[in-house]
């Protein structure tokens, strides 16, 4: 690495399978640009698999940035905050990227981005206070799935010995985690220290894919400066292979432990957090400003000025794209998330997909699967409708990373088959009254 | 912004590999070219003609049978052309053309399309066609080999009944030198130049079309068996084994036919079992059977076992392994 004494560890577990996808990290050197406040935001009351929130504001209310606008008593959820200041103009419904319809609060901007007055740094002395503060911050995992962070952190004390900070960012194009490591490296480090101390986790591994040398360099140089936790926080360099950042794969790479099917990371003593979530924890503990924005990479061959942007939650994709210079070519698809696992927001003519042809039994799907499944035979079992065989084949450990379909020369929609297989298992379980 | 023509949604992933079935088949065709060139050098344009007839008739049969079954036309994936090329490589250059066409009919219509087309055949189409031709026309298939280079030199007997493998077995004549065995010998079109076959195999491995597991295990098993036999007999075991490896269709079979996707196992473990099985059966037939060559039969027999091998070698899904392995990983991690 060229830095004296900087020790970057390499992976403990060797991932079998995975695919080499072109990285397209075109925006890796572009600082995150904060976009000006939009005229209007539509904030959905459900943005993760947990319970939806109920709006607690009414049409006509004046709200400020960071003010709570939706909450629930359900455990697996997190409150939602206004991302701009202005007036609530509607409490209605909106359609999410996955097609689900959910309630949403529309706020029209007063152009001031006025901060809510009640915001202050939380008082944190105990584990319980910390978890309550994280819940109040509205933090959900910023890696993609958006799982409420306070739920993840509420493991039984003493069961987790390793915090894995996930900065793999294995999806093509996306570079915001890389930017987070470079631009807010001290936030990352102090976030780590806060979580480590309050939750009493002895060991921390910051795992970065090898294609982000700058992030690795910066993180490892500042990790060495943390005298207090000398030797307990390390930076690990992982092979750039998709899906390195998937939770179970990440744990295996970083610790050599395998999370058994149907179990959680805490069952093998691990906690995995996205690097941007960790940095947010540090900022929240310091200033008390809830989660109201996130960073995005806007890229693709149809985008005029690909770049990294920080946007208020609820801003329309069309406006974000306009800020990136709009389209320079007719887009075929607008994808939210990465190209491997993301879902389609809008689409037009479909030319990027191959025509599906017959399976030639080449076995590339099986070789690519990081969970060691044989997608071609599972697809075959789907046709027979044998649910027991589907369960035995391990269908439920599939995380839909798309490595199988990516590598299929016959262009078969294998992820779709896997989803179908899983829903068959779910339905059979329901029919059995389980 | 959104063009409303031809709307189609699709599941993730939204990027795909550039590899296609056609590309893979094209790679196999390219890998077969060195051996084709070698056979034309050795046997003259008759070799090229047999190959052309075989490829053309395979493609035509593929087209006609798909048409008759009212299924989409698949000649564009080039798999029929590959079958045609491999079938030709399994035939003597002296074979009458109509027999070639008959072989193509067996391979494409009977073995491939009647079982559902590409990926569905349970044995290698070209190999089964070769076996059908062998039992139907033993004289044409097994006793009239063109002598290498005879097409350019009229003073040599144009046709011989001896291949190195038959000489090895009967001991009737002297063997050619090992060096010449690497480049030319009497035999089927495609099997006569070991160097060209290995070159094609290396190309396929480099292009990641095939994994080297099957060819290496297959040839390795035959090598070990032949060495053991040689030692037991008290002969010069190494030269005996070397002749065995370079003779007959072993390299052609191990590199191009045993690696056929549809008829070989998916997992590495399965591939090893399959290839070792092929090697054992080949050795048994060559050493103790009354035929000179056993490669075709060994591959076809093992092809039939592939579904069972596949079922026995399904890898354990991640997180569903036995506890023993987990403990090992744990020890390593700490």
Tab-separated table of N, CA and C in Angstrom, chain A residues 22-85:
chain	number	residue	atom	x	y	z
A	22	UNK	N	-18.667	-6.077	-14.739
A	22	UNK	CA	-17.927	-4.835	-15.014
A	22	UNK	C	-18.259	-3.797	-13.948
A	23	UNK	N	-17.241	-3.180	-13.366
A	23	UNK	CA	-17.492	-2.320	-12.208
A	23	UNK	C	-18.181	-0.995	-12.543
A	24	UNK	N	-17.829	-0.387	-13.647
A	24	UNK	CA	-18.436	0.894	-14.033
A	24	UNK	C	-18.416	1.913	-12.908
A	25	UNK	N	-17.344	1.937	-12.102
A	25	UNK	CA	-17.317	2.892	-10.985
A	25	UNK	C	-16.860	4.259	-11.525
A	26	UNK	N	-17.636	4.787	-12.446
A	26	UNK	CA	-17.248	6.018	-13.156
A	26	UNK	C	-17.201	7.237	-12.248
A	27	UNK	N	-18.008	7.193	-11.170
A	27	UNK	CA	-18.145	8.395	-10.350
A	27	UNK	C	-17.323	8.311	-9.075
A	28	UNK	N	-16.353	7.359	-9.032
A	28	UNK	CA	-15.616	7.115	-7.791
A	28	UNK	C	-14.875	8.357	-7.296
A	29	UNK	N	-14.491	9.246	-8.207
A	29	UNK	CA	-13.737	10.434	-7.794
A	29	UNK	C	-14.614	11.675	-7.703
A	30	UNK	N	-15.917	11.516	-7.825
A	30	UNK	CA	-16.789	12.679	-7.794
A	30	UNK	C	-17.363	12.892	-6.397
A	31	UNK	N	-17.023	14.027	-5.791
A	31	UNK	CA	-17.554	14.303	-4.450
A	31	UNK	C	-19.086	14.311	-4.463
A	32	UNK	N	-19.660	13.997	-3.310
A	32	UNK	CA	-21.114	14.000	-3.198
A	32	UNK	C	-21.602	15.451	-3.203
A	33	UNK	N	-22.510	15.776	-4.114
A	33	UNK	CA	-23.028	17.147	-4.247
A	33	UNK	C	-24.399	17.214	-3.586
A	34	UNK	N	-24.578	18.176	-2.696
A	34	UNK	CA	-25.886	18.322	-2.051
A	34	UNK	C	-26.818	19.046	-3.013
A	35	UNK	N	-27.926	18.447	-3.357
A	35	UNK	CA	-28.843	19.094	-4.300
A	35	UNK	C	-29.670	20.165	-3.582
A	36	UNK	N	-30.041	21.255	-4.302
A	36	UNK	CA	-30.915	22.256	-3.696
A	36	UNK	C	-32.275	21.644	-3.374
A	37	UNK	N	-32.945	22.216	-2.391
A	37	UNK	CA	-34.224	21.657	-1.969
A	37	UNK	C	-35.218	21.666	-3.123
A	38	UNK	N	-35.922	20.567	-3.319
A	38	UNK	CA	-36.946	20.535	-4.359
A	38	UNK	C	-38.186	21.311	-3.909
A	39	UNK	N	-39.064	21.619	-4.840
A	39	UNK	CA	-40.294	22.335	-4.499
A	39	UNK	C	-41.235	21.474	-3.680
A	40	UNK	N	-41.084	20.151	-3.867
A	40	UNK	CA	-42.066	19.268	-3.253
A	40	UNK	C	-41.416	17.922	-2.983
A	41	UNK	N	-41.765	17.295	-1.878
A	41	UNK	CA	-41.353	15.904	-1.679
A	41	UNK	C	-42.583	15.068	-1.346
A	42	UNK	N	-42.538	13.801	-1.777
A	42	UNK	CA	-43.589	12.850	-1.399
A	42	UNK	C	-42.902	11.775	-0.566
A	43	UNK	N	-43.212	11.735	0.722
A	43	UNK	CA	-42.500	10.811	1.596
A	43	UNK	C	-43.393	9.616	1.929
A	44	UNK	N	-43.032	8.418	1.424
A	44	UNK	CA	-43.847	7.229	1.692
A	44	UNK	C	-43.737	6.839	3.161
A	45	UNK	N	-44.782	6.266	3.690
A	45	UNK	CA	-44.802	5.869	5.096
A	45	UNK	C	-44.242	4.454	5.277
A	46	UNK	N	-43.847	3.817	4.182
A	46	UNK	CA	-43.204	2.512	4.294
A	46	UNK	C	-42.048	2.447	3.317
A	47	UNK	N	-40.842	2.275	3.841
A	47	UNK	CA	-39.686	2.229	2.955
A	47	UNK	C	-38.822	0.998	3.218
A	48	UNK	N	-39.352	-0.007	3.938
A	48	UNK	CA	-38.588	-1.226	4.239
A	48	UNK	C	-39.571	-2.349	4.509
A	49	UNK	N	-39.069	-3.535	4.831
A	49	UNK	CA	-39.979	-4.670	5.014
A	49	UNK	C	-40.691	-4.651	6.357
A	50	UNK	N	-40.323	-3.715	7.227
A	50	UNK	CA	-40.977	-3.641	8.537
A	50	UNK	C	-42.384	-3.069	8.440
A	51	UNK	N	-42.922	-2.713	9.599
A	51	UNK	CA	-44.284	-2.183	9.640
A	51	UNK	C	-44.317	-0.744	9.109
A	52	UNK	N	-45.402	-0.375	8.423
A	52	UNK	CA	-45.505	1.000	7.931
A	52	UNK	C	-45.784	1.967	9.089
A	53	UNK	N	-45.476	3.243	8.884
A	53	UNK	CA	-45.799	4.257	9.877
A	53	UNK	C	-47.161	4.867	9.545
A	54	UNK	N	-47.797	5.470	10.543
A	54	UNK	CA	-49.023	6.227	10.285
A	54	UNK	C	-48.657	7.706	10.308
A	55	UNK	N	-49.197	8.481	9.361
A	55	UNK	CA	-48.871	9.912	9.336
A	55	UNK	C	-49.364	10.558	10.636
A	56	UNK	N	-48.554	11.448	11.218
A	56	UNK	CA	-49.011	12.146	12.429
A	56	UNK	C	-49.140	13.638	12.158
A	57	UNK	N	-49.159	14.003	10.881
A	57	UNK	CA	-49.397	15.411	10.525
A	57	UNK	C	-50.654	15.476	9.664
A	58	UNK	N	-51.224	16.664	9.576
A	58	UNK	CA	-52.430	16.834	8.772
A	58	UNK	C	-52.186	17.856	7.676
A	59	UNK	N	-53.044	17.816	6.670
A	59	UNK	CA	-52.944	18.784	5.587
A	59	UNK	C	-53.029	20.192	6.176
A	60	UNK	N	-52.123	21.052	5.728
A	60	UNK	CA	-52.123	22.421	6.218
A	60	UNK	C	-51.100	22.670	7.314
A	61	UNK	N	-50.591	21.578	7.947
A	61	UNK	CA	-49.583	21.750	8.999
A	61	UNK	C	-48.295	22.328	8.417
A	62	UNK	N	-47.621	23.130	9.226
A	62	UNK	CA	-46.289	23.601	8.843
A	62	UNK	C	-45.276	22.662	9.477
A	63	UNK	N	-44.326	22.192	8.678
A	63	UNK	CA	-43.322	21.274	9.225
A	63	UNK	C	-41.933	21.807	8.912
A	64	UNK	N	-40.955	21.348	9.717
A	64	UNK	CA	-39.572	21.760	9.490
A	64	UNK	C	-38.701	20.527	9.340
A	65	UNK	N	-37.509	20.714	8.790
A	65	UNK	CA	-36.605	19.590	8.527
A	65	UNK	C	-36.303	18.843	9.828
A	66	UNK	N	-36.535	17.540	9.813
A	66	UNK	CA	-36.234	16.740	10.993
A	66	UNK	C	-37.408	16.544	11.911
A	67	UNK	N	-38.538	17.162	11.585
A	67	UNK	CA	-39.734	16.992	12.415
A	67	UNK	C	-40.374	15.643	12.091
A	68	UNK	N	-40.797	14.940	13.126
A	68	UNK	CA	-41.396	13.621	12.897
A	68	UNK	C	-42.761	13.776	12.230
A	69	UNK	N	-42.973	13.040	11.114
A	69	UNK	CA	-44.262	13.141	10.424
A	69	UNK	C	-44.995	11.808	10.369
A	70	UNK	N	-44.284	10.735	10.768
A	70	UNK	CA	-44.939	9.428	10.745
A	70	UNK	C	-44.320	8.547	11.803
A	71	UNK	N	-45.141	7.795	12.530
A	71	UNK	CA	-44.587	6.907	13.552
A	71	UNK	C	-45.528	5.730	13.750
A	72	UNK	N	-45.057	4.769	14.508
A	72	UNK	CA	-45.848	3.580	14.760
A	72	UNK	C	-45.401	2.983	16.080
A	73	UNK	N	-46.229	2.133	16.649
A	73	UNK	CA	-45.824	1.468	17.885
A	73	UNK	C	-45.170	0.123	17.585
A	74	UNK	N	-45.233	-0.319	16.323
A	74	UNK	CA	-44.635	-1.606	15.955
A	74	UNK	C	-43.131	-1.561	16.206
A	75	UNK	N	-42.552	-2.712	16.617
A	75	UNK	CA	-41.133	-2.742	16.944
A	75	UNK	C	-40.271	-2.622	15.680
A	76	UNK	N	-40.597	-3.459	14.661
A	76	UNK	CA	-39.770	-3.472	13.460
A	76	UNK	C	-40.191	-2.327	12.543
A	77	UNK	N	-39.809	-1.144	12.904
A	77	UNK	CA	-40.110	0.035	12.115
A	77	UNK	C	-39.285	1.180	12.670
A	78	UNK	N	-39.346	2.315	11.998
A	78	UNK	CA	-38.616	3.492	12.477
A	78	UNK	C	-39.406	4.713	12.063
A	79	UNK	N	-39.415	5.762	12.939
A	79	UNK	CA	-40.190	6.957	12.590
A	79	UNK	C	-39.638	7.636	11.333
A	80	UNK	N	-40.509	8.423	10.711
A	80	UNK	CA	-40.134	9.096	9.470
A	80	UNK	C	-40.204	10.600	9.711
A	81	UNK	N	-39.232	11.332	9.153
A	81	UNK	CA	-39.126	12.766	9.421
A	81	UNK	C	-39.262	13.584	8.146
A	82	UNK	N	-39.716	14.830	8.309
A	82	UNK	CA	-39.816	15.728	7.161
A	82	UNK	C	-38.419	16.019	6.633
A	83	UNK	N	-38.256	15.976	5.294
A	83	UNK	CA	-36.926	16.175	4.729
A	83	UNK	C	-36.732	17.605	4.224
A	84	UNK	N	-37.830	18.375	4.117
A	84	UNK	CA	-37.730	19.796	3.774
A	84	UNK	C	-38.681	20.555	4.695
A	85	UNK	N	-38.524	21.873	4.762
A	85	UNK	CA	-39.475	22.632	5.567
A	85	UNK	C	-40.543	23.211	4.648
